XYZ file of C-alpha atoms in Angstrom:
331
model
C 0.167 0.106 0.018
C 1.480 3.440 -0.749
C 2.932 5.241 2.096
C 0.622 8.565 1.403
C -2.689 6.083 1.223
C -1.568 4.622 4.438
C -1.113 7.789 6.316
C -4.583 8.769 5.665
C -6.115 6.045 7.724
C -3.184 5.364 10.267
C -4.484 4.174 13.626
C -2.563 5.746 16.608
C -1.111 2.442 17.540
C 0.020 1.349 14.004
C 2.694 4.372 14.184
C 5.781 2.489 14.816
C 5.107 -0.330 12.430
C 4.437 2.294 10.089
C 7.768 4.067 10.654
C 9.561 0.763 10.140
C 7.803 -0.267 6.893
C 8.685 3.456 5.668
C 12.330 2.966 6.564
C 12.528 -0.730 4.433
C 11.072 1.278 1.418
C 13.694 4.048 1.639
C 16.361 1.527 2.310
C 15.173 -0.163 -0.691
C 14.805 2.607 -2.657
C 18.224 3.755 -1.955
C 19.746 0.270 -2.514
C 17.999 -0.034 -6.179
C 19.051 3.540 -7.158
C 22.927 2.877 -5.840
C 22.778 -0.566 -6.937
C 23.968 -2.347 -3.891
C 23.009 -5.366 -2.329
C 21.275 -4.962 0.677
C 18.891 -8.188 0.659
C 20.085 -9.710 3.932
C 19.240 -6.390 6.010
C 15.802 -6.069 4.051
C 15.167 -9.530 5.332
C 16.043 -8.609 8.723
C 13.739 -5.540 8.763
C 11.088 -7.363 7.166
C 11.019 -10.120 9.753
C 10.865 -7.485 12.413
C 8.104 -6.259 10.746
C 6.136 -9.252 11.014
C 7.130 -9.646 14.417
C 5.915 -6.278 15.566
C 2.587 -6.463 13.571
C 1.956 -9.539 15.413
C 3.001 -8.112 18.631
C 0.609 -4.826 18.078
C -2.499 -6.964 17.201
C -2.078 -9.724 19.620
C -2.181 -7.137 22.540
C -4.653 -4.505 21.295
C -6.705 -3.399 24.069
C -10.436 -2.963 24.216
C -10.377 0.706 22.853
C -7.937 -0.288 20.119
C -10.291 -2.701 18.786
C -12.688 -0.415 18.770
C -10.657 1.777 16.539
C -10.273 -1.300 14.195
C -13.820 -2.137 14.085
C -14.702 1.341 12.918
C -11.857 1.340 10.427
C -13.085 3.196 7.166
C -11.639 0.545 5.043
C -12.988 -2.473 7.054
C -15.586 -4.481 4.628
C -18.929 -3.800 4.885
C -22.288 -5.823 4.840
C -22.601 -5.349 0.893
C -18.764 -6.155 0.650
C -19.157 -9.547 2.288
C -22.754 -10.408 0.531
C -21.363 -9.343 -2.979
C -18.239 -11.607 -1.798
C -20.040 -14.577 -0.787
C -23.336 -14.644 -2.960
C -23.399 -16.707 -6.343
C -26.165 -14.228 -6.984
C -27.650 -11.241 -5.139
C -31.095 -8.936 -5.714
C -31.337 -6.024 -2.978
C -35.002 -5.465 -2.262
C -36.240 -2.405 -0.871
C -38.469 -0.843 1.212
C -40.899 -1.591 4.362
C -44.253 -1.702 2.251
C -45.607 0.757 5.037
C -43.684 4.381 5.176
C -42.964 4.152 1.402
C -39.571 4.933 1.737
C -36.133 2.778 1.762
C -33.643 3.159 4.654
C -30.481 2.955 3.181
C -28.802 2.101 6.376
C -30.180 -1.095 6.740
C -29.956 -3.240 3.440
C -31.134 -6.802 2.293
C -32.045 -9.122 -0.458
C -32.003 -12.494 -1.810
C -29.084 -14.418 -2.388
C -27.603 -17.422 -3.192
C -25.007 -19.159 -0.822
C -23.208 -22.180 -1.816
C -26.270 -23.125 -4.088
C -28.895 -22.316 -1.526
C -31.463 -19.545 -1.864
C -31.075 -17.402 1.366
C -31.802 -13.895 2.824
C -29.237 -11.805 3.616
C -29.426 -8.325 5.626
C -27.176 -6.117 7.579
C -26.449 -2.456 8.458
C -24.612 -0.371 5.919
C -22.018 2.309 6.688
C -20.361 4.599 3.994
C -16.792 4.967 2.986
C -16.310 8.359 3.509
C -18.250 11.260 4.580
C -20.771 11.694 1.712
C -21.266 8.365 1.426
C -21.981 8.051 5.509
C -23.998 10.857 5.455
C -26.092 9.197 2.697
C -26.260 5.933 4.675
C -26.971 7.753 7.989
C -23.510 6.427 9.397
C -25.328 2.842 9.445
C -27.818 3.950 11.762
C -31.181 2.563 10.733
C -34.469 4.257 11.233
C -37.578 2.203 12.060
C -38.465 1.501 8.322
C -35.158 -0.103 8.121
C -36.168 -2.422 10.960
C -39.611 -3.099 9.374
C -37.780 -3.673 5.892
C -35.641 -6.237 7.863
C -38.233 -7.996 9.235
C -40.492 -7.802 6.126
C -37.128 -9.570 4.747
C -37.131 -12.441 7.173
C -40.778 -12.972 7.302
C -40.224 -13.645 3.211
C -37.311 -15.671 4.162
C -39.389 -17.871 6.603
C -42.409 -17.952 4.232
C -40.038 -19.701 1.693
C -38.092 -21.809 3.840
C -34.418 -19.614 3.085
C -32.143 -19.408 5.540
C -31.259 -15.820 6.985
C -27.940 -14.474 7.591
C -27.597 -10.935 9.170
C -24.574 -8.691 9.346
C -24.412 -6.492 12.458
C -22.171 -3.208 11.882
C -23.800 0.017 13.511
C -23.012 2.415 16.457
C -26.907 2.108 17.224
C -30.096 3.071 15.682
C -30.887 6.327 14.926
C -31.982 8.263 17.618
C -33.105 11.520 16.172
C -36.810 12.804 16.982
C -38.191 11.570 13.472
C -37.486 7.905 14.396
C -38.903 8.425 17.879
C -41.720 9.783 16.623
C -42.418 7.055 14.238
C -41.676 4.058 17.036
C -38.335 3.217 16.617
C -38.426 1.367 20.039
C -41.770 -0.493 18.727
C -39.676 -1.290 15.670
C -36.883 -3.072 17.516
C -39.070 -4.773 19.742
C -41.326 -6.268 17.112
C -38.213 -7.691 15.421
C -36.552 -9.126 18.741
C -40.269 -11.047 19.364
C -40.669 -12.348 15.761
C -37.323 -12.997 15.028
C -37.766 -15.776 18.142
C -40.842 -17.049 16.055
C -39.027 -17.961 12.883
C -38.615 -21.455 11.636
C -35.810 -20.933 9.575
C -32.105 -20.915 10.550
C -30.425 -17.327 11.619
C -27.020 -16.702 11.682
C -25.817 -13.629 12.627
C -22.402 -11.851 12.500
C -21.273 -9.133 14.228
C -18.803 -7.708 11.121
C -17.623 -4.385 12.861
C -19.330 -2.397 15.476
C -22.478 -3.913 17.249
C -24.076 -1.236 19.075
C -27.027 -1.105 21.687
C -30.599 -2.013 20.166
C -29.498 -0.910 16.761
C -27.813 -4.268 16.507
C -30.105 -6.533 18.812
C -33.071 -5.355 16.003
C -31.380 -8.061 14.046
C -29.540 -9.759 16.116
C -31.416 -12.544 17.629
C -30.232 -15.864 15.978
C -29.271 -19.408 16.709
C -25.650 -18.481 16.202
C -23.821 -15.268 16.952
C -20.243 -15.036 15.510
C -18.140 -12.213 15.964
C -14.905 -11.307 13.578
C -11.998 -10.731 16.056
C -11.609 -7.241 16.471
C -15.302 -6.800 16.068
C -17.321 -5.241 18.919
C -20.774 -5.733 20.811
C -21.927 -3.366 23.287
C -24.901 -2.053 25.116
C -23.750 1.637 24.630
C -20.630 3.146 22.594
C -17.639 3.604 25.146
C -18.090 7.502 24.459
C -22.047 7.476 25.767
C -21.000 5.299 28.246
C -18.448 7.645 29.786
C -20.625 10.430 29.156
C -23.399 9.172 30.941
C -21.493 7.430 33.851
C -19.008 10.383 34.315
C -19.956 13.174 32.230
C -16.923 13.100 30.156
C -16.572 11.398 26.982
C -12.866 11.338 27.024
C -12.750 8.555 29.493
C -14.150 6.269 26.776
C -11.248 3.922 26.749
C -11.820 3.089 30.398
C -15.589 2.664 29.972
C -14.444 0.136 26.764
C -12.433 -1.706 29.365
C -15.711 -2.028 31.934
C -17.858 -2.638 29.008
C -16.374 -5.891 28.144
C -17.156 -5.501 24.591
C -14.368 -7.639 22.365
C -15.201 -10.730 20.914
C -12.837 -12.445 23.278
C -14.801 -10.812 26.320
C -18.461 -12.232 25.007
C -16.864 -15.602 24.618
C -15.659 -15.960 28.272
C -19.314 -14.474 29.070
C -20.653 -17.526 27.333
C -22.559 -14.796 24.643
C -20.713 -15.394 21.924
C -20.907 -18.750 19.688
C -18.256 -18.385 17.197
C -15.133 -16.147 17.269
C -13.874 -15.519 13.716
C -10.044 -15.091 13.381
C -9.048 -11.945 11.166
C -5.980 -11.832 9.041
C -3.126 -10.219 10.610
C -3.924 -6.349 10.598
C -7.571 -6.760 10.599
C -10.342 -7.474 7.917
C -9.473 -4.320 6.027
C -5.743 -5.281 5.238
C -7.122 -8.563 3.614
C -10.490 -8.535 2.594
C -10.334 -11.159 0.691
C -8.946 -13.895 3.178
C -11.361 -12.160 5.526
C -14.190 -13.208 3.252
C -13.090 -16.857 2.771
C -12.928 -17.273 7.025
C -16.474 -15.790 6.965
C -17.925 -18.097 4.347
C -16.242 -21.139 5.830
C -17.989 -20.511 9.052
C -21.648 -19.696 7.431
C -21.233 -22.602 5.815
C -20.253 -25.067 8.441
C -22.775 -23.590 11.113
C -25.902 -23.313 8.614
C -25.091 -27.247 7.858
C -25.297 -27.919 11.612
C -28.401 -26.053 12.179
C -30.129 -27.636 9.113
C -30.261 -30.765 10.601
C -32.362 -29.604 13.469
C -36.226 -29.097 12.979
C -37.697 -25.802 12.922
C -38.717 -26.588 16.831
C -35.862 -27.580 17.743
C -34.340 -24.347 16.233
C -36.824 -22.362 18.184
C -35.993 -24.045 21.629
C -32.253 -23.750 20.998
C -32.702 -19.782 20.176
C -34.873 -19.250 23.118
C -32.452 -21.022 25.349
C -29.399 -19.199 24.335
C -31.096 -15.952 25.298
C -32.477 -17.027 28.395
C -28.798 -18.070 29.427
C -27.608 -14.378 28.596
C -26.838 -12.643 31.818
C -26.887 -15.853 33.873
C -24.908 -16.258 36.750
C -23.815 -17.732 40.112
C -23.030 -16.411 43.477
C -20.717 -18.221 45.780
C -20.456 -17.352 49.131
C -17.074 -17.422 51.034
C -16.670 -18.464 54.379
C -14.627 -15.905 56.422
C -11.003 -17.234 57.236
C -9.608 -16.469 60.583
């Protein structure tokens, strides 16, 4: 990747790595200009760069993982859908408001030869695109469109794949006026009753009820550097401490990472990402996601609709369940 392009999307913790890579480029260019063989030295520096990249991404804090989840070049819902689908037809509108919400996309696809319904939150690539997509924050019409597509899938026995990537549902006055809370609550209830397999994957940022509105499924998967949280760390810090600057502290306390949620028993499948994040190698990230969807779908298809509904119900009944152990006083 050219240095100028890399600088425009540089995350703060990547600076040491980028500086080393720039040094390698400079040495290589000087060696070529002066016809000097420095291949041995370059191999050593490249090995060090690989080690440094592994060290950085193996020890990311929750706040740093949130930065990766929000990376502007991270593959989006439409990127994944178009990459894993043999065919894809996007469908529009909730058949109620007469509008189409571009922040939540969905349609009919063919996956591994099987008809499925795929839908998810869609962010933009740049400011203009993000404004058009409302930064991936869906309106009530978006959630009603999602439910219309899921009911269509249920009617024609098509599995459902949802892709979660939103800071939350749109909190504007108009959204509340049009029944934002009711639309999300309706989706939560109805998704529990669907007969077909449902696989939900957090591909970036899973925030609050905006994520839950398409997040009730038989399997919950998360990409390694994605996050899933009841509120954004910035919002949590502003609410608890009246200081959004303490977002990193809130991110640590909220347990938002895939590993945290796996340890809490909420997450079913943790998907590894290419070194450097999904944006560093979208093709490999897509293959990892495709294989996980294939394997989990096969295991769900052998179950009856009643078994899947019971599995879904029990899965969410167990979220937040814990046991307290009494400790005797030690004299």
